[in-house]
Amino acid sequence: RRAGDVALNTINTMSVPAMASVPIVDLSASPEEIAAAIRDACTTHGFFCVANYGGVPSEVVDGMFNASKSFFTLPVEKKRTVLQDANNRGWTPLGEETLDPKRQTTGDTKEGYYIGREVEKGSAEDGLPLRGPNNWPDEQALGVTFRQPMTEYYDAVCGLARRIMPAFAAALELEAGFFDDKFSHPTALLRPLRYSAAASSPSEG
């Protein structure tokens, strides 16, 4: 058995003909198996899912989804109070973005909300590209609970990403702490999305 057989499995994606399988890296495997699985997934597929990772409780995931649903169901005029700002934080309306402008005749049929690492206003980072305070909704005025569940989820998945960094380093045959100082102030973004019920037709733009 080659290294990585235990850690690397696949999910069949029958509904996506162009994609035979999605690799799964099992984080309960040995460090050597995890590194081998990540190397294999990244060199053959370019991406992967993780399993048995811990640290992201289901209630935190549910809280994030419930908060996003509550926000997205608000009237448009209320959502416009937190439009995306210069730091790429806040709400993006339906149709505002276009993934493939060369082929699309209309904007993407989705709305979203950009949330990043909280950077205190007036700090040394404030004002740098894509750095600054998050653009949170006024929960009392809008009648939603948003900041806490989003922050809890963001912190949990960022913590997971940090735990995986040593495995990425091992997959590249680098020292385990190689990435530590590269991600001390990450610009990682969380972006809940809601797609409209309109069916898209890529061939027609």
PDB file of C-alpha atoms in Angstrom:
ATOM      1  CA  ARG A   1       0.000   0.000   0.000  1.00  0.00           C
ATOM      2  CA  ARG A   2       1.435   3.336  -1.004  1.00  0.00           C
ATOM      3  CA  ALA A   3       1.555   6.208   1.490  1.00  0.00           C
ATOM      4  CA  GLY A   4      -1.682   8.146   1.430  1.00  0.00           C
ATOM      5  CA  ASP A   5      -4.066   5.282   0.591  1.00  0.00           C
ATOM      6  CA  VAL A   6      -5.745   5.567   4.000  1.00  0.00           C
ATOM      7  CA  ALA A   7      -5.880   9.348   3.967  1.00  0.00           C
ATOM      8  CA  LEU A   8      -6.995   9.857   0.373  1.00  0.00           C
ATOM      9  CA  ASN A   9     -10.471   8.747  -0.653  1.00  0.00           C
ATOM     10  CA  THR A  10     -12.878  10.107  -3.236  1.00  0.00           C
ATOM     11  CA  ILE A  11     -16.452  11.289  -3.470  1.00  0.00           C
ATOM     12  CA  ASN A  12     -18.256  10.339  -6.665  1.00  0.00           C
ATOM     13  CA  THR A  13     -19.829  13.370  -8.302  1.00  0.00           C
ATOM     14  CA  MET A  14     -22.280  11.821 -10.732  1.00  0.00           C
ATOM     15  CA  SER A  15     -24.085  15.131 -11.227  1.00  0.00           C
ATOM     16  CA  VAL A  16     -20.904  16.799 -12.494  1.00  0.00           C
ATOM     17  CA  PRO A  17     -19.825  14.822 -15.595  1.00  0.00           C
ATOM     18  CA  ALA A  18     -16.626  16.812 -16.094  1.00  0.00           C
ATOM     19  CA  MET A  19     -15.403  15.873 -12.615  1.00  0.00           C
ATOM     20  CA  ALA A  20     -14.917  12.174 -11.886  1.00  0.00           C
ATOM     21  CA  SER A  21     -14.217  12.554  -8.186  1.00  0.00           C
ATOM     22  CA  VAL A  22     -13.276  14.957  -5.420  1.00  0.00           C
ATOM     23  CA  PRO A  23     -10.321  13.877  -3.248  1.00  0.00           C
ATOM     24  CA  ILE A  24     -10.881  13.676   0.502  1.00  0.00           C
ATOM     25  CA  VAL A  25      -7.980  14.112   2.910  1.00  0.00           C
ATOM     26  CA  ASP A  26      -8.629  12.335   6.203  1.00  0.00           C
ATOM     27  CA  LEU A  27      -7.052  14.423   8.964  1.00  0.00           C
ATOM     28  CA  SER A  28      -7.257  11.530  11.421  1.00  0.00           C
ATOM     29  CA  ALA A  29      -4.546   9.710   9.453  1.00  0.00           C
ATOM     30  CA  SER A  30      -0.845   9.917  10.229  1.00  0.00           C
ATOM     31  CA  PRO A  31       1.044  13.133   9.366  1.00  0.00           C
ATOM     32  CA  GLU A  32       2.921  11.272   6.626  1.00  0.00           C
ATOM     33  CA  GLU A  33      -0.292   9.978   5.068  1.00  0.00           C
ATOM     34  CA  ILE A  34      -1.941  13.390   5.271  1.00  0.00           C
ATOM     35  CA  ALA A  35       1.012  15.072   3.547  1.00  0.00           C
ATOM     36  CA  ALA A  36       1.077  12.409   0.818  1.00  0.00           C
ATOM     37  CA  ALA A  37      -2.680  12.742   0.278  1.00  0.00           C
ATOM     38  CA  ILE A  38      -2.466  16.528  -0.004  1.00  0.00           C
ATOM     39  CA  ARG A  39       0.434  16.279  -2.454  1.00  0.00           C
ATOM     40  CA  ASP A  40      -1.492  13.771  -4.583  1.00  0.00           C
ATOM     41  CA  ALA A  41      -4.706  15.794  -4.508  1.00  0.00           C
ATOM     42  CA  CYS A  42      -3.024  19.083  -5.373  1.00  0.00           C
ATOM     43  CA  THR A  43      -0.936  17.658  -8.221  1.00  0.00           C
ATOM     44  CA  THR A  44      -3.726  15.601  -9.803  1.00  0.00           C
ATOM     45  CA  HIS A  45      -6.920  17.584  -9.045  1.00  0.00           C
ATOM     46  CA  GLY A  46      -5.907  20.990  -7.731  1.00  0.00           C
ATOM     47  CA  PHE A  47      -8.242  20.883  -4.727  1.00  0.00           C
ATOM     48  CA  PHE A  48      -9.626  18.550  -2.060  1.00  0.00           C
ATOM     49  CA  CYS A  49     -12.079  18.168   0.823  1.00  0.00           C
ATOM     50  CA  VAL A  50     -11.101  17.320   4.382  1.00  0.00           C
ATOM     51  CA  ALA A  51     -12.723  14.823   6.743  1.00  0.00           C
ATOM     52  CA  ASN A  52     -12.391  14.091  10.472  1.00  0.00           C
ATOM     53  CA  TYR A  53     -11.005  17.559  11.063  1.00  0.00           C
ATOM     54  CA  GLY A  54     -12.687  18.548  14.342  1.00  0.00           C
ATOM     55  CA  GLY A  55     -12.771  22.068  15.712  1.00  0.00           C
ATOM     56  CA  VAL A  56     -15.754  23.225  13.612  1.00  0.00           C
ATOM     57  CA  PRO A  57     -18.857  22.102  15.573  1.00  0.00           C
ATOM     58  CA  SER A  58     -22.046  21.456  13.625  1.00  0.00           C
ATOM     59  CA  GLU A  59     -23.855  24.107  15.661  1.00  0.00           C
ATOM     60  CA  VAL A  60     -21.309  26.690  14.490  1.00  0.00           C
ATOM     61  CA  VAL A  61     -21.893  25.675  10.864  1.00  0.00           C
ATOM     62  CA  ASP A  62     -25.676  25.754  11.360  1.00  0.00           C
ATOM     63  CA  GLY A  63     -25.432  29.142  13.049  1.00  0.00           C
ATOM     64  CA  MET A  64     -23.589  30.587  10.083  1.00  0.00           C
ATOM     65  CA  PHE A  65     -26.125  29.237   7.574  1.00  0.00           C
ATOM     66  CA  ASN A  66     -29.082  30.402   9.659  1.00  0.00           C
ATOM     67  CA  ALA A  67     -27.595  33.887   9.993  1.00  0.00           C
ATOM     68  CA  SER A  68     -26.953  34.130   6.259  1.00  0.00           C
ATOM     69  CA  LYS A  69     -30.513  33.044   5.461  1.00  0.00           C
ATOM     70  CA  SER A  70     -31.914  35.614   7.880  1.00  0.00           C
ATOM     71  CA  PHE A  71     -29.912  38.375   6.256  1.00  0.00           C
ATOM     72  CA  PHE A  72     -30.558  37.422   2.639  1.00  0.00           C
ATOM     73  CA  THR A  73     -34.322  37.313   3.176  1.00  0.00           C
ATOM     74  CA  LEU A  74     -34.353  40.976   4.253  1.00  0.00           C
ATOM     75  CA  PRO A  75     -35.786  43.552   1.849  1.00  0.00           C
ATOM     76  CA  VAL A  76     -33.245  44.934  -0.635  1.00  0.00           C
ATOM     77  CA  GLU A  77     -33.388  48.441   0.840  1.00  0.00           C
ATOM     78  CA  LYS A  78     -32.281  47.088   4.220  1.00  0.00           C
ATOM     79  CA  LYS A  79     -29.452  45.064   2.738  1.00  0.00           C
ATOM     80  CA  ARG A  80     -28.251  48.166   0.906  1.00  0.00           C
ATOM     81  CA  THR A  81     -27.322  49.701   4.266  1.00  0.00           C
ATOM     82  CA  VAL A  82     -24.229  47.448   4.254  1.00  0.00           C
ATOM     83  CA  LEU A  83     -23.119  47.569   0.627  1.00  0.00           C
ATOM     84  CA  GLN A  84     -19.606  46.308  -0.096  1.00  0.00           C
ATOM     85  CA  ASP A  85     -17.067  48.947   0.902  1.00  0.00           C
ATOM     86  CA  ALA A  86     -13.563  49.841  -0.299  1.00  0.00           C
ATOM     87  CA  ASN A  87     -12.078  47.113   1.911  1.00  0.00           C
ATOM     88  CA  ASN A  88     -14.187  44.442   0.181  1.00  0.00           C
ATOM     89  CA  ARG A  89     -16.478  43.985   3.172  1.00  0.00           C
ATOM     90  CA  GLY A  90     -20.248  43.864   3.070  1.00  0.00           C
ATOM     91  CA  TRP A  91     -23.150  42.926   0.808  1.00  0.00           C
ATOM     92  CA  THR A  92     -22.971  42.465  -2.977  1.00  0.00           C
ATOM     93  CA  PRO A  93     -26.398  42.602  -4.689  1.00  0.00           C
ATOM     94  CA  LEU A  94     -27.841  40.105  -7.119  1.00  0.00           C
ATOM     95  CA  GLY A  95     -26.341  40.545 -10.582  1.00  0.00           C
ATOM     96  CA  GLU A  96     -23.627  42.972  -9.498  1.00  0.00           C
ATOM     97  CA  GLU A  97     -20.730  40.647 -10.344  1.00  0.00           C
ATOM     98  CA  THR A  98     -19.986  38.901 -13.626  1.00  0.00           C
ATOM     99  CA  LEU A  99     -17.794  35.819 -13.495  1.00  0.00           C
ATOM    100  CA  ASP A 100     -17.305  35.548 -17.267  1.00  0.00           C
ATOM    101  CA  PRO A 101     -17.802  39.003 -18.814  1.00  0.00           C
ATOM    102  CA  LYS A 102     -16.706  37.810 -22.268  1.00  0.00           C
ATOM    103  CA  ARG A 103     -19.630  35.391 -22.510  1.00  0.00           C
ATOM    104  CA  GLN A 104     -22.258  36.557 -20.045  1.00  0.00           C
ATOM    105  CA  THR A 105     -24.955  38.983 -21.100  1.00  0.00           C
ATOM    106  CA  THR A 106     -26.254  39.437 -17.537  1.00  0.00           C
ATOM    107  CA  GLY A 107     -24.660  39.523 -14.089  1.00  0.00           C
ATOM    108  CA  ASP A 108     -24.271  36.483 -11.874  1.00  0.00           C
ATOM    109  CA  THR A 109     -27.536  35.235 -10.361  1.00  0.00           C
ATOM    110  CA  LYS A 110     -26.250  35.437  -6.803  1.00  0.00           C
ATOM    111  CA  GLU A 111     -25.888  37.838  -3.912  1.00  0.00           C
ATOM    112  CA  GLY A 112     -23.182  37.578  -1.291  1.00  0.00           C
ATOM    113  CA  TYR A 113     -21.633  39.052   1.837  1.00  0.00           C
ATOM    114  CA  TYR A 114     -17.882  39.552   2.293  1.00  0.00           C
ATOM    115  CA  ILE A 115     -16.502  39.038   5.810  1.00  0.00           C
ATOM    116  CA  GLY A 116     -12.789  39.084   6.640  1.00  0.00           C
ATOM    117  CA  ARG A 117     -10.414  39.180   9.555  1.00  0.00           C
ATOM    118  CA  GLU A 118     -11.453  42.016  11.828  1.00  0.00           C
ATOM    119  CA  VAL A 119      -8.928  44.855  11.607  1.00  0.00           C
ATOM    120  CA  GLU A 120      -9.406  47.552  14.220  1.00  0.00           C
ATOM    121  CA  LYS A 121     -10.021  51.010  12.862  1.00  0.00           C
ATOM    122  CA  GLY A 122      -6.976  53.211  13.377  1.00  0.00           C
ATOM    123  CA  SER A 123      -4.592  50.257  13.728  1.00  0.00           C
ATOM    124  CA  ALA A 124      -1.372  49.919  11.712  1.00  0.00           C
ATOM    125  CA  GLU A 125      -3.177  47.678   9.205  1.00  0.00           C
ATOM    126  CA  ASP A 126      -6.209  49.888   8.757  1.00  0.00           C
ATOM    127  CA  GLY A 127      -6.113  51.467   5.320  1.00  0.00           C
ATOM    128  CA  LEU A 128      -3.936  48.813   3.704  1.00  0.00           C
ATOM    129  CA  PRO A 129      -5.499  47.088   0.662  1.00  0.00           C
ATOM    130  CA  LEU A 130      -8.373  44.811   1.693  1.00  0.00           C
ATOM    131  CA  ARG A 131      -7.746  45.508   5.391  1.00  0.00           C
ATOM    132  CA  GLY A 132     -10.096  47.204   7.802  1.00  0.00           C
ATOM    133  CA  PRO A 133     -13.135  46.695  10.012  1.00  0.00           C
ATOM    134  CA  ASN A 134     -15.899  44.446   8.765  1.00  0.00           C
ATOM    135  CA  ASN A 135     -19.051  46.111   7.491  1.00  0.00           C
ATOM    136  CA  TRP A 136     -21.530  44.596   9.941  1.00  0.00           C
ATOM    137  CA  PRO A 137     -25.290  45.184   9.709  1.00  0.00           C
ATOM    138  CA  ASP A 138     -27.127  47.089  12.418  1.00  0.00           C
ATOM    139  CA  GLU A 139     -28.717  44.038  14.019  1.00  0.00           C
ATOM    140  CA  GLN A 140     -31.175  45.952  16.159  1.00  0.00           C
ATOM    141  CA  ALA A 141     -32.438  48.020  13.237  1.00  0.00           C
ATOM    142  CA  LEU A 142     -32.623  45.076  10.830  1.00  0.00           C
ATOM    143  CA  GLY A 143     -33.838  42.461  13.287  1.00  0.00           C
ATOM    144  CA  VAL A 144     -31.128  39.889  12.593  1.00  0.00           C
ATOM    145  CA  THR A 145     -28.360  38.149  14.549  1.00  0.00           C
ATOM    146  CA  PHE A 146     -25.366  38.121  12.237  1.00  0.00           C
ATOM    147  CA  ARG A 147     -21.994  39.153  13.622  1.00  0.00           C
ATOM    148  CA  GLN A 148     -21.527  36.527  16.347  1.00  0.00           C
ATOM    149  CA  PRO A 149     -22.416  33.430  14.265  1.00  0.00           C
ATOM    150  CA  MET A 150     -20.351  34.660  11.316  1.00  0.00           C
ATOM    151  CA  THR A 151     -17.366  35.460  13.522  1.00  0.00           C
ATOM    152  CA  GLU A 152     -17.545  32.074  15.262  1.00  0.00           C
ATOM    153  CA  TYR A 153     -17.593  30.243  11.942  1.00  0.00           C
ATOM    154  CA  TYR A 154     -14.834  32.400  10.442  1.00  0.00           C
ATOM    155  CA  ASP A 155     -12.574  31.843  13.458  1.00  0.00           C
ATOM    156  CA  ALA A 156     -13.255  28.090  13.435  1.00  0.00           C
ATOM    157  CA  VAL A 157     -12.433  27.525   9.766  1.00  0.00           C
ATOM    158  CA  CYS A 158      -9.392  29.813   9.918  1.00  0.00           C
ATOM    159  CA  GLY A 159      -8.202  27.756  12.868  1.00  0.00           C
ATOM    160  CA  LEU A 160      -8.678  24.620  10.779  1.00  0.00           C
ATOM    161  CA  ALA A 161      -6.668  26.160   7.936  1.00  0.00           C
ATOM    162  CA  ARG A 162      -3.823  26.957  10.324  1.00  0.00           C
ATOM    163  CA  ARG A 163      -3.814  23.363  11.556  1.00  0.00           C
ATOM    164  CA  ILE A 164      -3.461  22.129   7.990  1.00  0.00           C
ATOM    165  CA  MET A 165      -0.546  24.454   7.128  1.00  0.00           C
ATOM    166  CA  PRO A 166       2.140  22.116   8.533  1.00  0.00           C
ATOM    167  CA  ALA A 167       0.744  19.338   6.318  1.00  0.00           C
ATOM    168  CA  PHE A 168       1.034  21.605   3.269  1.00  0.00           C
ATOM    169  CA  ALA A 169       4.623  22.304   4.266  1.00  0.00           C
ATOM    170  CA  ALA A 170       5.341  18.583   4.632  1.00  0.00           C
ATOM    171  CA  ALA A 171       3.736  17.905   1.244  1.00  0.00           C
ATOM    172  CA  LEU A 172       6.224  20.390  -0.236  1.00  0.00           C
ATOM    173  CA  GLU A 173       9.076  18.851   1.765  1.00  0.00           C
ATOM    174  CA  LEU A 174       9.504  22.028   3.820  1.00  0.00           C
ATOM    175  CA  GLU A 175       9.894  22.588   7.545  1.00  0.00           C
ATOM    176  CA  ALA A 176       6.610  22.226   9.452  1.00  0.00           C
ATOM    177  CA  GLY A 177       6.579  25.913  10.487  1.00  0.00           C
ATOM    178  CA  PHE A 178       7.468  27.287   7.070  1.00  0.00           C
ATOM    179  CA  PHE A 179       4.100  29.016   6.572  1.00  0.00           C
ATOM    180  CA  ASP A 180       3.734  30.383  10.108  1.00  0.00           C
ATOM    181  CA  ASP A 181       4.989  33.900   9.363  1.00  0.00           C
ATOM    182  CA  LYS A 182       3.327  33.957   5.927  1.00  0.00           C
ATOM    183  CA  PHE A 183      -0.153  33.774   7.440  1.00  0.00           C
ATOM    184  CA  SER A 184       0.248  35.899  10.558  1.00  0.00           C
ATOM    185  CA  HIS A 185      -2.147  38.528   9.135  1.00  0.00           C
ATOM    186  CA  PRO A 186      -4.161  36.712   6.450  1.00  0.00           C
ATOM    187  CA  THR A 187      -6.712  38.336   4.173  1.00  0.00           C
ATOM    188  CA  ALA A 188      -8.892  35.217   4.238  1.00  0.00           C
ATOM    189  CA  LEU A 189     -12.515  35.966   3.384  1.00  0.00           C
ATOM    190  CA  LEU A 190     -15.766  34.254   4.301  1.00  0.00           C
ATOM    191  CA  ARG A 191     -18.490  34.800   1.752  1.00  0.00           C
ATOM    192  CA  PRO A 192     -21.972  33.356   2.226  1.00  0.00           C
ATOM    193  CA  LEU A 193     -23.892  33.309  -1.066  1.00  0.00           C
ATOM    194  CA  ARG A 194     -27.511  33.024  -2.092  1.00  0.00           C
ATOM    195  CA  TYR A 195     -28.402  32.113  -5.663  1.00  0.00           C
ATOM    196  CA  SER A 196     -31.683  33.078  -7.245  1.00  0.00           C
ATOM    197  CA  ALA A 197     -34.147  30.509  -8.547  1.00  0.00           C
ATOM    198  CA  ALA A 198     -33.469  31.623 -12.130  1.00  0.00           C
ATOM    199  CA  ALA A 199     -31.806  28.883 -14.189  1.00  0.00           C
ATOM    200  CA  SER A 200     -28.674  30.015 -15.991  1.00  0.00           C
ATOM    201  CA  SER A 201     -27.846  29.114 -19.585  1.00  0.00           C
ATOM    202  CA  PRO A 202     -24.072  29.325 -20.141  1.00  0.00           C
ATOM    203  CA  SER A 203     -24.396  28.610 -23.876  1.00  0.00           C
ATOM    204  CA  GLU A 204     -26.716  31.603 -24.279  1.00  0.00           C
ATOM    205  CA  GLY A 205     -24.667  33.916 -22.033  1.00  0.00           C
TER     206      GLY A 205
END
